[in-house]
Coordinates of C-alpha atoms and ligand atoms in Angstrom, one line a residue:
M57 CA 20.9 -6.0 -4.2
N58 CA 17.8 -6.6 -2.1
I59 CA 15.7 -3.4 -1.8
I60 CA 12.5 -2.6 0.1
I61 CA 10.2 0.1 -1.2
V62 CA 8.0 1.5 1.5
G63 CA 5.3 4.2 1.7
T64 CA 6.1 7.0 4.3
Q65 CA 2.6 8.5 4.6
W66 CA -0.9 6.9 4.5
G67 CA -0.4 4.9 1.2
D68 CA -1.0 6.1 -2.3
E69 CA 2.4 7.8 -2.4
G70 CA 3.1 6.6 -5.9
K71 CA 5.1 3.5 -5.0
G72 CA 3.7 1.7 -8.1
K73 CA 5.6 4.0 -10.4
I74 CA 8.9 3.7 -8.5
I75 CA 8.5 -0.1 -8.3
D76 CA 7.8 -0.2 -12.0
I77 CA 11.0 1.8 -12.8
L78 CA 13.3 -0.1 -10.4
S79 CA 11.8 -3.5 -11.4
Q80 CA 13.7 -3.1 -14.7
K81 CA 17.0 -3.9 -12.9
M82 CA 15.6 -6.6 -10.6
D83 CA 15.1 -10.3 -11.0
Y84 CA 12.3 -10.8 -8.5
I85 CA 9.6 -8.5 -7.2
V86 CA 7.7 -9.5 -4.0
R87 CA 4.5 -8.3 -2.4
Y88 CA 4.8 -9.0 1.3
Q89 CA 1.6 -7.7 3.1
G90 CA -1.9 -6.4 2.5
G91 CA -4.2 -7.7 -0.1
S92 CA -6.6 -6.3 -2.7
N93 CA -7.1 -3.2 -0.6
A94 CA -3.9 -1.9 -2.4
G95 CA -4.0 -0.4 -5.8
H96 CA -1.0 0.5 -7.9
T97 CA -1.6 2.4 -11.1
V98 CA 1.1 2.1 -13.7
V99 CA 1.0 3.9 -17.1
V100 CA 3.0 2.4 -19.9
D101 CA 2.7 3.7 -23.5
A102 CA -0.4 5.6 -22.5
R103 CA -2.0 2.4 -21.3
E104 CA -3.1 2.3 -17.6
F105 CA -2.8 -0.8 -15.6
I106 CA -4.2 -1.1 -12.1
F107 CA -2.8 -3.8 -9.8
H108 CA -4.3 -4.9 -6.6
L109 CA -2.4 -8.1 -5.8
I110 CA 0.1 -8.9 -8.6
P111 CA 3.4 -7.0 -8.4
S112 CA 3.4 -4.4 -11.1
G113 CA 6.8 -5.7 -12.1
I114 CA 4.9 -8.3 -14.1
L115 CA 4.8 -5.8 -16.9
H116 CA 8.5 -6.4 -17.4
K117 CA 9.4 -9.5 -19.4
G118 CA 11.3 -12.2 -17.6
K119 CA 10.7 -10.9 -14.0
I120 CA 9.5 -13.3 -11.4
C121 CA 6.7 -11.8 -9.3
C122 CA 5.8 -13.3 -6.0
I123 CA 2.8 -12.8 -3.7
G124 CA 4.4 -13.6 -0.3
N125 CA 3.1 -15.5 2.7
G126 CA 2.3 -12.2 4.4
V127 CA -0.3 -11.2 1.8
V128 CA -4.0 -12.1 2.2
V129 CA -5.3 -13.2 -1.2
D130 CA -8.8 -12.8 -2.6
P131 CA -8.8 -15.5 -5.3
A132 CA -11.6 -13.8 -7.2
S133 CA -9.5 -10.7 -7.5
L134 CA -6.4 -12.6 -8.4
V135 CA -8.1 -14.5 -11.1
K136 CA -9.5 -11.3 -12.5
E137 CA -6.0 -9.7 -12.6
I138 CA -4.5 -12.7 -14.3
E139 CA -7.3 -12.6 -16.9
T140 CA -6.7 -8.9 -17.6
L141 CA -3.0 -9.4 -18.1
E142 CA -3.6 -12.4 -20.4
A143 CA -6.1 -10.3 -22.4
S144 CA -3.4 -7.6 -22.8
G145 CA -1.1 -10.2 -24.2
I146 CA 1.2 -10.3 -21.2
S147 CA 2.4 -13.8 -20.5
I148 CA 2.7 -14.6 -16.8
D149 CA 3.2 -18.4 -16.8
G150 CA 6.3 -19.4 -14.9
R151 CA 6.6 -15.7 -13.7
L152 CA 3.8 -15.4 -11.2
K153 CA 4.4 -17.3 -7.9
V154 CA 1.9 -17.3 -5.0
S155 CA 3.0 -18.4 -1.5
S156 CA 1.3 -21.6 -0.4
L157 CA 1.3 -20.0 3.1
A158 CA -0.6 -16.9 2.1
H159 CA -4.1 -16.7 3.7
L160 CA -7.3 -16.7 1.6
I161 CA -9.9 -14.0 1.8
M162 CA -13.2 -15.8 2.0
P163 CA -16.7 -14.3 1.1
Y164 CA -17.5 -14.0 4.8
H165 CA -14.5 -11.8 5.4
K166 CA -15.7 -9.3 2.9
I167 CA -19.2 -9.2 4.2
L168 CA -18.0 -9.0 7.9
D169 CA -15.7 -6.1 7.0
Q170 CA -18.6 -4.2 5.6
L171 CA -21.1 -5.1 8.3
R172 CA -18.6 -4.1 11.1
E173 CA -18.1 -0.8 9.5
T174 CA -21.9 -0.1 9.5
K175 CA -22.0 -0.9 13.3
R176 CA -19.0 1.1 14.3
A177 CA -19.5 4.5 16.0
H178 CA -16.0 5.6 14.8
K179 CA -15.7 4.3 11.3
I180 CA -12.3 3.3 10.0
G181 CA -13.4 3.7 6.4
T182 CA -12.0 0.4 5.3
T183 CA -11.8 -0.6 1.6
G184 CA -14.4 -3.4 2.4
R185 CA -12.1 -6.0 0.9
G186 CA -12.2 -8.3 3.9
I187 CA -8.6 -7.5 5.0
G188 CA -9.1 -7.0 8.7
P189 CA -11.3 -10.1 9.2
C190 CA -8.9 -12.3 7.2
Y191 CA -5.9 -11.2 9.2
A192 CA -7.9 -11.6 12.4
D193 CA -8.6 -15.3 11.4
K194 CA -4.9 -15.8 10.7
I195 CA -4.0 -14.6 14.2
N196 CA -6.9 -16.5 15.7
R197 CA -5.5 -19.7 14.0
C198 CA -8.7 -20.4 12.0
G199 CA -7.6 -19.0 8.7
I200 CA -7.5 -20.9 5.5
R201 CA -4.3 -20.8 3.4
M202 CA -3.4 -21.3 -0.2
I203 CA -2.0 -24.7 0.6
D204 CA -5.4 -25.8 2.0
L205 CA -7.0 -24.8 -1.2
L206 CA -4.9 -27.4 -3.0
N207 CA -6.1 -30.2 -0.6
P208 CA -9.9 -30.7 -0.9
V209 CA -10.0 -32.7 2.3
V210 CA -8.3 -30.1 4.4
F211 CA -10.2 -27.3 2.7
R212 CA -13.6 -28.9 3.3
E213 CA -12.7 -29.5 7.0
K214 CA -11.5 -25.9 7.6
L215 CA -14.4 -24.3 5.7
K216 CA -16.9 -26.5 7.7
D217 CA -15.3 -25.4 11.0
N218 CA -15.3 -21.8 10.1
L219 CA -18.9 -21.7 8.8
K220 CA -20.2 -23.5 11.9
E221 CA -19.0 -20.7 14.1
K222 CA -19.3 -17.8 11.7
N223 CA -22.8 -18.5 10.5
E224 CA -24.0 -18.3 14.1
I225 CA -22.3 -14.9 14.6
F226 CA -23.7 -13.6 11.3
K227 CA -27.2 -14.6 12.2
K228 CA -27.2 -13.6 15.9
V229 CA -25.1 -10.4 15.8
Y230 CA -25.6 -9.1 12.4
R231 CA -29.0 -10.6 11.4
H232 CA -27.4 -11.8 8.2
S233 CA -28.6 -15.1 6.7
G234 CA -25.1 -16.6 6.7
F235 CA -23.2 -18.6 4.0
S236 CA -23.7 -21.8 2.2
F237 CA -20.9 -24.4 2.5
D238 CA -21.7 -25.9 -0.9
K239 CA -21.6 -22.6 -2.8
I240 CA -18.3 -21.5 -1.3
Y241 CA -16.7 -25.0 -1.6
K242 CA -17.6 -25.2 -5.3
E243 CA -16.5 -21.6 -6.0
Y244 CA -13.1 -22.1 -4.3
L245 CA -12.4 -25.5 -5.9
N246 CA -12.7 -23.6 -9.2
Y247 CA -10.1 -21.1 -8.0
S248 CA -8.0 -24.0 -6.9
R249 CA -8.0 -25.4 -10.4
R250 CA -7.3 -22.0 -11.9
L251 CA -4.5 -21.0 -9.5
S252 CA -2.8 -24.2 -8.6
R253 CA -0.1 -23.8 -11.2
Y254 CA 1.1 -20.5 -9.5
I255 CA 1.1 -21.8 -5.9
C256 CA 4.5 -22.8 -4.4
N257 CA 6.9 -22.3 -1.5
T258 CA 7.9 -18.7 -2.4
H259 CA 10.1 -18.5 0.7
L260 CA 12.2 -21.3 -0.6
L261 CA 12.3 -19.8 -4.1
L262 CA 13.4 -16.4 -2.7
N263 CA 16.0 -17.8 -0.4
R264 CA 17.5 -19.7 -3.3
A265 CA 17.5 -16.4 -5.3
V266 CA 19.3 -14.7 -2.5
K267 CA 21.9 -17.4 -2.5
E268 CA 22.4 -17.0 -6.2
K269 CA 22.9 -13.2 -5.7
K270 CA 19.8 -12.3 -7.7
D271 CA 18.3 -8.9 -7.1
I272 CA 15.0 -8.7 -5.2
L273 CA 12.6 -5.8 -4.8
F274 CA 10.1 -6.0 -2.0
E275 CA 7.1 -3.8 -2.7
G276 CA 5.3 -2.5 0.3
A277 CA 1.6 -1.8 0.0
Q278 CA -0.2 1.0 2.0
G279 CA 2.1 3.1 4.0
T280 CA 3.9 3.5 7.4
F281 CA 1.0 5.4 9.0
L282 CA -1.4 2.6 8.0
D283 CA 0.9 0.0 9.7
I284 CA -0.9 -2.1 12.3
D285 CA 1.7 -1.1 15.0
F286 CA 3.1 2.2 14.0
G287 CA 0.1 3.7 12.2
T288 CA -2.6 6.1 13.4
Y289 CA -4.3 3.2 15.2
P290 CA -7.2 2.2 15.0
F291 CA -7.4 4.0 11.6
V292 CA -4.9 1.7 10.0
T293 CA -4.9 -1.5 7.9
S294 CA -4.3 -4.9 9.5
S295 CA -0.8 -5.7 8.3
S296 CA 2.8 -4.7 8.9
A297 CA 3.2 -2.1 6.1
A298 CA 6.5 -0.9 7.5
S299 CA 9.8 -2.3 6.1
G300 CA 10.0 -5.0 8.8
G301 CA 6.9 -6.6 7.3
A302 CA 9.0 -7.5 4.2
C303 CA 11.0 -10.1 6.1
I304 CA 8.0 -11.6 8.0
G305 CA 5.9 -11.5 4.8
S306 CA 8.4 -13.2 2.5
G307 CA 10.5 -15.5 4.7
I308 CA 13.8 -13.6 3.9
S309 CA 16.0 -12.8 6.9
P310 CA 16.5 -9.1 7.8
I311 CA 20.3 -9.5 7.4
K312 CA 19.7 -10.1 3.7
I313 CA 18.2 -6.6 3.1
D314 CA 20.6 -4.1 1.6
K315 CA 18.5 -0.9 1.3
V316 CA 15.1 0.7 2.1
I317 CA 13.8 3.4 -0.2
G318 CA 11.0 5.6 1.1
V319 CA 8.3 7.0 -1.2
A320 CA 6.5 10.3 -0.3
K321 CA 4.2 12.5 -2.1
A322 CA 5.3 16.2 -2.4
Y323 CA 2.2 16.8 -0.3
T324 CA 0.1 14.4 1.8
T325 CA -3.1 12.4 1.1
R326 CA -5.2 10.0 3.1
V327 CA -8.3 7.8 2.1
G328 CA -10.7 6.8 4.8
E329 CA -11.2 8.1 8.3
G330 CA -8.7 9.2 11.0
P331 CA -6.7 12.1 12.1
F332 CA -4.8 14.3 9.5
P333 CA -3.1 17.3 11.2
A334 CA -1.9 19.0 8.0
E335 CA -5.1 18.6 6.0
F336 CA -6.1 21.4 3.7
P337 CA -9.3 23.4 4.3
P338 CA -12.2 22.1 2.1
A339 CA -11.9 24.4 -1.0
F340 CA -8.1 24.0 -1.4
N341 CA -8.6 20.2 -0.6
K342 CA -10.9 19.9 -3.6
F343 CA -8.6 22.0 -5.8
I344 CA -5.5 19.8 -5.1
R345 CA -7.6 16.6 -5.3
D346 CA -8.8 17.5 -8.8
K347 CA -5.4 18.7 -9.9
G348 CA -3.6 15.6 -8.6
N349 CA -6.5 13.3 -9.6
E350 CA -6.6 12.1 -6.0
F351 CA -9.2 9.4 -6.0
G352 CA -8.5 5.9 -4.6
A353 CA -7.3 3.3 -7.1
T354 CA -9.2 0.6 -5.3
T355 CA -12.5 2.2 -4.2
G356 CA -12.5 5.4 -6.3
R357 CA -13.1 7.4 -3.0
P358 CA -11.9 11.0 -3.0
R359 CA -8.6 11.3 -1.1
R360 CA -8.2 13.9 1.6
C361 CA -5.2 16.2 0.8
G362 CA -2.8 18.3 2.9
W363 CA 0.6 19.9 3.1
F364 CA 3.8 17.8 3.3
D365 CA 4.1 16.7 6.9
S366 CA 7.8 16.3 7.8
V367 CA 6.9 15.2 11.3
M368 CA 5.3 12.0 9.8
V369 CA 7.9 11.4 7.2
K370 CA 10.8 11.8 9.7
E371 CA 9.1 9.1 11.9
A372 CA 8.8 6.9 8.8
I373 CA 12.5 7.3 8.0
L374 CA 13.4 6.2 11.5
L375 CA 11.0 3.2 11.6
N376 CA 11.8 1.9 8.2
G377 CA 15.6 2.5 8.0
I378 CA 15.1 4.7 4.9
S379 CA 18.3 5.9 3.3
E380 CA 16.8 7.5 0.2
L381 CA 13.6 9.2 -0.6
A382 CA 11.5 9.4 -3.8
I383 CA 9.3 12.5 -4.0
M384 CA 6.3 12.0 -6.1
K385 CA 3.8 14.3 -7.9
L386 CA 5.9 17.5 -7.4
D387 CA 4.2 18.8 -10.6
V388 CA 0.8 19.0 -8.7
L389 CA 2.2 21.9 -6.7
D390 CA 2.9 23.9 -9.9
G391 CA 1.6 27.4 -9.9
L392 CA 1.0 27.8 -6.2
Q393 CA 2.1 31.1 -4.7
T394 CA 3.0 29.7 -1.3
L395 CA 4.0 26.2 -0.2
K396 CA 4.0 25.0 3.4
I397 CA 5.9 22.2 5.1
C398 CA 4.6 21.0 8.5
T399 CA 7.5 20.9 10.9
A400 CA 5.7 20.4 14.3
Y401 CA 2.3 20.3 16.0
K402 CA 1.2 22.4 19.0
Y403 CA -1.4 21.3 21.5
K404 CA -2.3 22.8 24.8
G405 CA 0.9 24.9 24.8
K406 CA 3.1 21.9 24.1
L407 CA 5.3 21.5 21.0
F408 CA 5.4 18.1 19.3
R409 CA 8.4 17.8 17.0
S410 CA 8.3 14.0 16.8
F411 CA 5.2 12.1 15.9
P412 CA 2.6 12.0 18.8
Y413 CA 0.6 8.8 18.8
D414 CA -2.0 10.3 21.1
L415 CA -5.2 10.5 19.1
E416 CA -6.2 13.7 21.0
V417 CA -3.0 15.5 19.9
L418 CA -3.3 14.2 16.4
R419 CA -6.9 15.3 16.1
N420 CA -6.7 18.7 17.7
G421 CA -3.0 19.7 17.4
R422 CA -2.3 22.8 15.4
P423 CA 0.3 22.2 12.7
L424 CA 3.2 24.6 12.5
Y425 CA 4.4 25.4 9.1
K426 CA 7.5 26.6 7.3
E427 CA 6.3 28.7 4.4
M428 CA 8.1 28.9 1.1
S429 CA 7.5 30.5 -2.3
G430 CA 6.1 28.4 -5.1
W431 CA 7.0 28.3 -8.8
R432 CA 5.1 29.4 -11.8
Q433 CA 6.3 27.3 -14.7
G434 CA 5.1 23.7 -15.2
L435 CA 7.3 20.8 -14.2
K436 CA 6.3 18.4 -16.9
Q437 CA 9.2 19.3 -19.2
P438 CA 12.3 19.2 -17.0
R439 CA 14.2 15.8 -17.3
H440 CA 17.2 16.9 -15.2
Y441 CA 17.5 18.2 -11.7
Q442 CA 19.3 21.3 -12.7
D443 CA 16.4 22.3 -15.1
L444 CA 13.9 22.5 -12.3
P445 CA 12.7 26.0 -11.3
S446 CA 14.9 27.3 -8.4
N447 CA 12.0 27.4 -6.0
A448 CA 11.2 23.7 -6.7
K449 CA 14.9 22.9 -5.9
K450 CA 14.6 25.0 -2.7
Y451 CA 11.5 23.1 -1.7
L452 CA 13.3 19.8 -2.2
A453 CA 16.4 21.0 -0.4
Q454 CA 14.3 22.1 2.5
I455 CA 12.7 18.7 2.8
E456 CA 16.2 17.1 2.7
D457 CA 17.5 19.5 5.3
I458 CA 14.6 18.8 7.7
L459 CA 14.6 15.1 7.2
K460 CA 18.4 14.6 6.9
V461 CA 17.9 12.2 4.1
K462 CA 18.8 12.3 0.4
I463 CA 16.1 12.7 -2.2
S464 CA 17.2 10.5 -5.1
I465 CA 14.1 10.4 -7.3
I466 CA 11.7 13.1 -8.2
S467 CA 8.5 12.4 -10.1
V468 CA 6.8 15.1 -12.2
G469 CA 4.1 13.1 -14.0
S470 CA 2.6 9.6 -14.2
S471 CA 4.7 8.2 -17.1
R472 CA 8.1 6.5 -16.7
E473 CA 9.7 9.4 -18.7
E474 CA 8.5 12.1 -16.3
T475 CA 11.1 11.1 -13.6
I476 CA 14.2 12.9 -12.5
F477 CA 17.1 11.0 -10.9
K478 CA 18.9 13.5 -8.6
P479 CA 22.6 13.3 -8.7
Ligands
IMP264 P1 -8.5 -1.9 5.0 O1 -7.1 -2.1 4.7 O2 -9.4 -2.1 3.9 O3 -8.9 -2.6 6.3 O4 -8.7 -0.3 5.4 C1 -8.1 0.3 6.5 C2 -7.7 1.7 6.2 O5 -6.6 1.7 5.4 C3 -8.7 2.6 5.5 O6 -8.5 3.9 6.0 C4 -8.3 2.5 4.1 O7 -8.8 3.6 3.3 C5 -6.8 2.4 4.2 N1 -6.2 1.8 3.1 C6 -6.1 0.4 2.8 N2 -5.4 0.2 1.7 C7 -5.0 1.4 1.3 C8 -4.2 1.7 0.1 O8 -3.7 0.9 -0.6 N3 -4.0 3.1 0.0 C9 -4.5 4.0 0.8 N4 -5.2 3.7 1.9 C10 -5.5 2.4 2.1

């Protein structure tokens, strides 16, 4: 079975935990887009692991974890993650595979990302990890790939070409002193030595696995509304976070995908700038942020919080071909008297029941809510669906009814045990 896990909101839905659970039954786990802007937090035996690039499935013995061609790899970040895993006694040799076609994040990408943000009138609030500039170079056909890192002659030539143009831009546009060829060349040759054993043709490896009927899990990073095409552009990331990205970013044909599972938080969060129709007012925003520990895993920035927005998730179900939904962090809603689900937006007398991509509507539209009663008791204890408080079951049933999709997994805490599989 080949399954794609995809975020249905603005990322941080809790995909890491679902991926960790489902990885147990899989043979291969594949990252297909994004880079170290992502952050998956997985808690195992009270130990917390934060992954930015390596699929969290690496925590399971014997699983092959791939960083696909669609990912942009910051070698400094990758080496750090490898070292953390090794220091924790987790052996990754023979299990970590990095696509030779994945593009490299270079020091100038990170600096350019940060400098551009300072110049923008309408900031995106990027993670500053160089993601946008790296993907821009890929599309501009001047990017440097993993395979180039393995060939010092090609690497030297490409780096020289890039610095020739980029240093001019840095100096003239940004008044930045630019980058030294020798320093980057030396630093990256060290990464080459450190990473060469992991670099291979992951698309060949994965297609062989498909032929052998192995099970593959494709782990999406970010979420549908950060997707470069279908997100709240320009407040998006620079990759195809939606399920279609899994095929492009791994080299596996769409006809080989069996299922797409969507992941949604029981409410909504967003890091960075951009419209957020169902956002809470400030005091309640802070209350839920603290209760749900809503701080970015990559940058530590406070996440903005809001009600569950069914208009968004419905669009995500359509775009990704989602047949099952996992609802995360339901326990964060414990003890609230009233819960709200956003079912439409209203702007200038017009009702929007499907997602409006017009920034003006998204910014100024008034969310319309369905209100429901909350539950008093904590959700940490229930391990079976029937043991959930009846109002929690009603909340989930209402979401299923609006979205016309089955909720198959409910998460009520960060550990693997605090997960309910709905019959
Ligand atoms: P970038 O991906 O660093 O270019 O940032 C673009 C936008 O995507 C910003 O609003 C970021 O906060 C957001 N973003 C990027 N990665 C993640 C993620 O893993 N979770 C949540 N938001 C993200």
